[in-house]
Every structure is written in C-alpha cells, then in structure tokens.
PDB file of C-alpha atoms in Angstrom:
ATOM      1  CA  UNK A  44     -24.660 -20.542 -33.788  1.00 59.00           C
ATOM      2  CA  UNK A  45     -25.027 -18.056 -36.638  1.00 53.00           C
ATOM      3  CA  UNK A  46     -22.163 -16.025 -38.055  1.00 51.00           C
ATOM      4  CA  UNK A  47     -23.745 -12.747 -36.994  1.00 56.00           C
ATOM      5  CA  UNK A  48     -24.098 -13.930 -33.373  1.00 55.00           C
ATOM      6  CA  UNK A  49     -20.616 -15.359 -33.389  1.00 52.00           C
ATOM      7  CA  UNK A  50     -19.352 -11.973 -34.588  1.00 54.00           C
ATOM      8  CA  UNK A  51     -21.124 -10.270 -31.691  1.00 53.00           C
ATOM      9  CA  UNK A  52     -19.570 -12.666 -29.209  1.00 52.00           C
ATOM     10  CA  UNK A  53     -16.113 -12.445 -30.781  1.00 48.00           C
ATOM     11  CA  UNK A  54     -16.234  -8.711 -30.144  1.00 58.00           C
ATOM     12  CA  UNK A  55     -16.467  -9.704 -26.494  1.00 53.00           C
ATOM     13  CA  UNK A  56     -13.180 -11.641 -26.950  1.00 67.00           C
ATOM     14  CA  UNK A  57     -13.263 -14.792 -24.799  1.00 83.00           C
ATOM     15  CA  UNK A  58     -16.579 -16.532 -24.222  1.00 89.00           C
ATOM     16  CA  UNK A  59     -17.949 -19.992 -23.474  1.00 92.00           C
ATOM     17  CA  UNK A  60     -21.505 -20.937 -24.467  1.00 94.00           C
ATOM     18  CA  UNK A  61     -23.350 -23.989 -23.161  1.00 95.00           C
ATOM     19  CA  UNK A  62     -26.850 -25.394 -23.474  1.00 96.00           C
ATOM     20  CA  UNK A  63     -27.920 -27.449 -20.466  1.00 96.00           C
ATOM     21  CA  UNK A  64     -30.883 -29.841 -20.517  1.00 94.00           C
ATOM     22  CA  UNK A  65     -33.662 -30.405 -18.001  1.00 91.00           C
ATOM     23  CA  UNK A  66     -31.654 -33.010 -16.086  1.00 90.00           C
ATOM     24  CA  UNK A  67     -28.544 -30.782 -15.868  1.00 90.00           C
ATOM     25  CA  UNK A  68     -26.999 -32.710 -18.742  1.00 93.00           C
ATOM     26  CA  UNK A  69     -24.861 -30.768 -21.236  1.00 93.00           C
ATOM     27  CA  UNK A  70     -26.456 -30.583 -24.683  1.00 96.00           C
ATOM     28  CA  UNK A  71     -23.990 -28.285 -26.425  1.00 95.00           C
ATOM     29  CA  UNK A  72     -20.762 -26.427 -25.667  1.00 93.00           C
ATOM     30  CA  UNK A  73     -18.769 -23.925 -27.709  1.00 91.00           C
ATOM     31  CA  UNK A  74     -15.762 -21.726 -26.966  1.00 88.00           C
ATOM     32  CA  UNK A  75     -15.135 -18.413 -28.727  1.00 83.00           C
ATOM     33  CA  UNK A  76     -11.952 -16.420 -28.736  1.00 77.00           C
ATOM     34  CA  UNK A  77      -8.543 -17.438 -27.516  1.00 64.00           C
ATOM     35  CA  UNK A  78      -9.351 -19.551 -24.459  1.00 55.00           C
ATOM     36  CA  UNK A  79      -6.511 -21.758 -23.295  1.00 58.00           C
ATOM     37  CA  UNK A  80      -7.081 -25.445 -22.524  1.00 59.00           C
ATOM     38  CA  UNK A  81      -5.981 -24.925 -18.930  1.00 59.00           C
ATOM     39  CA  UNK A  82      -8.965 -22.616 -18.348  1.00 65.00           C
ATOM     40  CA  UNK A  83     -11.502 -24.962 -19.958  1.00 69.00           C
ATOM     41  CA  UNK A  84     -12.203 -26.841 -16.729  1.00 75.00           C
ATOM     42  CA  UNK A  85     -12.452 -23.594 -14.774  1.00 82.00           C
ATOM     43  CA  UNK A  86     -15.064 -22.197 -17.156  1.00 84.00           C
ATOM     44  CA  UNK A  87     -17.060 -25.438 -16.948  1.00 84.00           C
ATOM     45  CA  UNK A  88     -16.909 -25.259 -13.157  1.00 87.00           C
ATOM     46  CA  UNK A  89     -18.039 -21.617 -13.088  1.00 88.00           C
ATOM     47  CA  UNK A  90     -20.923 -22.292 -15.489  1.00 90.00           C
ATOM     48  CA  UNK A  91     -22.012 -25.402 -13.588  1.00 88.00           C
ATOM     49  CA  UNK A  92     -22.035 -23.509 -10.295  1.00 89.00           C
ATOM     50  CA  UNK A  93     -24.242 -20.827 -11.871  1.00 92.00           C
ATOM     51  CA  UNK A  94     -26.981 -23.370 -12.672  1.00 92.00           C
ATOM     52  CA  UNK A  95     -28.362 -23.144  -9.128  1.00 91.00           C
ATOM     53  CA  UNK A  96     -28.583 -19.364  -9.397  1.00 91.00           C
ATOM     54  CA  UNK A  97     -30.359 -19.676 -12.749  1.00 93.00           C
ATOM     55  CA  UNK A  98     -32.876 -22.114 -11.241  1.00 91.00           C
ATOM     56  CA  UNK A  99     -33.569 -19.679  -8.388  1.00 91.00           C
ATOM     57  CA  UNK A 100     -33.888 -16.659 -10.660  1.00 92.00           C
ATOM     58  CA  UNK A 101     -36.313 -18.419 -13.025  1.00 91.00           C
ATOM     59  CA  UNK A 102     -38.990 -18.367 -10.320  1.00 89.00           C
ATOM     60  CA  UNK A 103     -38.581 -14.642  -9.627  1.00 90.00           C
ATOM     61  CA  UNK A 104     -39.174 -13.333 -13.171  1.00 88.00           C
ATOM     62  CA  UNK A 105     -41.477 -13.862 -16.131  1.00 87.00           C
ATOM     63  CA  UNK A 106     -38.722 -13.110 -18.634  1.00 88.00           C
ATOM     64  CA  UNK A 107     -36.802 -15.843 -20.451  1.00 89.00           C
ATOM     65  CA  UNK A 108     -33.783 -13.521 -20.624  1.00 91.00           C
ATOM     66  CA  UNK A 109     -32.227 -13.580 -17.132  1.00 91.00           C
ATOM     67  CA  UNK A 110     -29.331 -11.239 -18.017  1.00 88.00           C
ATOM     68  CA  UNK A 111     -26.278 -11.509 -15.725  1.00 91.00           C
ATOM     69  CA  UNK A 112     -26.953 -14.093 -13.026  1.00 92.00           C
ATOM     70  CA  UNK A 113     -23.466 -14.354 -11.526  1.00 91.00           C
ATOM     71  CA  UNK A 114     -19.892 -13.209 -11.924  1.00 86.00           C
ATOM     72  CA  UNK A 115     -16.521 -14.726 -11.151  1.00 87.00           C
ATOM     73  CA  UNK A 116     -13.383 -12.616 -11.147  1.00 86.00           C
ATOM     74  CA  UNK A 117     -13.703 -10.505 -14.319  1.00 86.00           C
ATOM     75  CA  UNK A 118     -16.154 -12.935 -15.987  1.00 90.00           C
ATOM     76  CA  UNK A 119     -19.929 -12.609 -16.211  1.00 93.00           C
ATOM     77  CA  UNK A 120     -22.466 -15.413 -16.569  1.00 94.00           C
ATOM     78  CA  UNK A 121     -25.573 -14.492 -18.531  1.00 94.00           C
ATOM     79  CA  UNK A 122     -28.520 -16.857 -18.859  1.00 95.00           C
ATOM     80  CA  UNK A 123     -31.578 -17.531 -20.970  1.00 96.00           C
ATOM     81  CA  UNK A 124     -34.184 -20.179 -20.137  1.00 95.00           C
ATOM     82  CA  UNK A 125     -36.585 -21.677 -22.663  1.00 93.00           C
ATOM     83  CA  UNK A 126     -40.205 -22.544 -21.963  1.00 89.00           C
ATOM     84  CA  UNK A 127     -39.118 -26.202 -21.711  1.00 90.00           C
ATOM     85  CA  UNK A 128     -36.560 -25.271 -19.009  1.00 92.00           C
ATOM     86  CA  UNK A 129     -33.525 -25.681 -21.254  1.00 95.00           C
ATOM     87  CA  UNK A 130     -30.821 -23.339 -19.927  1.00 95.00           C
ATOM     88  CA  UNK A 131     -28.529 -21.348 -22.216  1.00 97.00           C
ATOM     89  CA  UNK A 132     -25.476 -19.971 -20.387  1.00 96.00           C
ATOM     90  CA  UNK A 133     -22.804 -17.630 -21.644  1.00 95.00           C
ATOM     91  CA  UNK A 134     -19.573 -16.947 -19.761  1.00 92.00           C
ATOM     92  CA  UNK A 135     -18.094 -13.694 -21.084  1.00 91.00           C
ATOM     93  CA  UNK A 136     -15.724 -10.873 -20.136  1.00 88.00           C
ATOM     94  CA  UNK A 137     -17.589  -7.694 -21.079  1.00 84.00           C
ATOM     95  CA  UNK A 138     -21.014  -6.741 -19.793  1.00 82.00           C
ATOM     96  CA  UNK A 139     -22.814  -5.962 -23.053  1.00 85.00           C
ATOM     97  CA  UNK A 140     -26.478  -6.862 -22.572  1.00 87.00           C
ATOM     98  CA  UNK A 141     -27.630  -5.943 -26.089  1.00 90.00           C
ATOM     99  CA  UNK A 142     -25.124  -8.249 -27.795  1.00 91.00           C
ATOM    100  CA  UNK A 143     -25.800 -11.033 -25.316  1.00 92.00           C
ATOM    101  CA  UNK A 144     -29.559 -10.717 -25.853  1.00 93.00           C
ATOM    102  CA  UNK A 145     -29.095 -10.881 -29.642  1.00 94.00           C
ATOM    103  CA  UNK A 146     -26.798 -13.882 -29.259  1.00 93.00           C
ATOM    104  CA  UNK A 147     -29.316 -15.755 -27.090  1.00 95.00           C
ATOM    105  CA  UNK A 148     -32.113 -14.929 -29.523  1.00 95.00           C
ATOM    106  CA  UNK A 149     -30.153 -16.412 -32.435  1.00 95.00           C
ATOM    107  CA  UNK A 150     -29.022 -19.423 -30.411  1.00 95.00           C
ATOM    108  CA  UNK A 151     -32.599 -20.137 -29.301  1.00 96.00           C
ATOM    109  CA  UNK A 152     -33.843 -19.927 -32.894  1.00 96.00           C
ATOM    110  CA  UNK A 153     -31.187 -22.431 -33.963  1.00 95.00           C
ATOM    111  CA  UNK A 154     -32.065 -24.697 -31.022  1.00 96.00           C
ATOM    112  CA  UNK A 155     -35.705 -24.674 -32.152  1.00 95.00           C
ATOM    113  CA  UNK A 156     -34.573 -25.746 -35.621  1.00 96.00           C
ATOM    114  CA  UNK A 157     -32.701 -28.659 -34.062  1.00 96.00           C
ATOM    115  CA  UNK A 158     -35.871 -29.655 -32.184  1.00 95.00           C
ATOM    116  CA  UNK A 159     -37.766 -29.732 -35.486  1.00 96.00           C
ATOM    117  CA  UNK A 160     -35.330 -32.295 -36.881  1.00 95.00           C
ATOM    118  CA  UNK A 161     -37.129 -35.677 -36.810  1.00 95.00           C
ATOM    119  CA  UNK A 162     -33.814 -37.477 -36.164  1.00 94.00           C
ATOM    120  CA  UNK A 163     -32.981 -35.505 -33.024  1.00 94.00           C
ATOM    121  CA  UNK A 164     -33.798 -37.255 -29.756  1.00 93.00           C
ATOM    122  CA  UNK A 165     -35.046 -34.842 -27.120  1.00 91.00           C
ATOM    123  CA  UNK A 166     -32.533 -33.971 -24.373  1.00 90.00           C
ATOM    124  CA  UNK A 167     -29.604 -35.621 -26.170  1.00 94.00           C
ATOM    125  CA  UNK A 168     -26.294 -33.897 -27.032  1.00 94.00           C
ATOM    126  CA  UNK A 169     -26.339 -31.692 -30.129  1.00 94.00           C
ATOM    127  CA  UNK A 170     -23.555 -32.534 -32.557  1.00 86.00           C
TER     128      UNK A 170
END
C-alpha cells in the first residue's frame, strides 16, 4: 500500500486492511497503528463476519465502493469489491469516507500491478 494511503489511514489511528479472494481465502493482511496482538484475532473475526454483508450488498449496488457495510463497537468496516469479486475490507475507528475511498483506490491500483506480474498465481497470497 502506498505511503500516501498509509498516511491517510494512520490519521485514522488503528486500522486493519485485508484482501479476500473469490473463495473467501485471505490474499493480504496489514495492520496500521498501535493494535495489540490480543485484538488481532478479534479484528479477523469481525472482518470475516462482514464478508456475508459485503456479498449481500454487492447485489444491491452498481458501485465498487460499498462504503461502511457494518460496525462493531466503535469500529467500522468499509468495503470495496473489484470486478473479479475480490473483496477489500478495512476495519477502522473513524468514519472518514473520503480517506477510505482514496485508500481503496490506491490499494486497488497496487493490486492490479500485482496481477500484471507474470510470476503471481491468481488467487494466491500476496507476499
């Protein structure tokens, strides 16, 4: 993820970003801010539970940017879905749609660059 996008997310303090493949397999995961290890499993659980809501919301809109699809406690889950049904999820504390949209735009551009790599196998973890 680019430095500019990371800066936008760091302004949000704590955030967890994941890319999930077509078969609900994790392709990429990154944590921003000062998340503690004890909360890592909770954030994975919250993001995984939001996948069903993302799948439902995809069929109700033409937009790839799904905005906030769910919330848990004081955390929001924003989503972006590619044309190939790759889900980008961001668990964050502040509801700042402009920064989240810019972050997803940059992350999607970088994901497309990964897809152009001839050594990358489709739907495999990104290292």
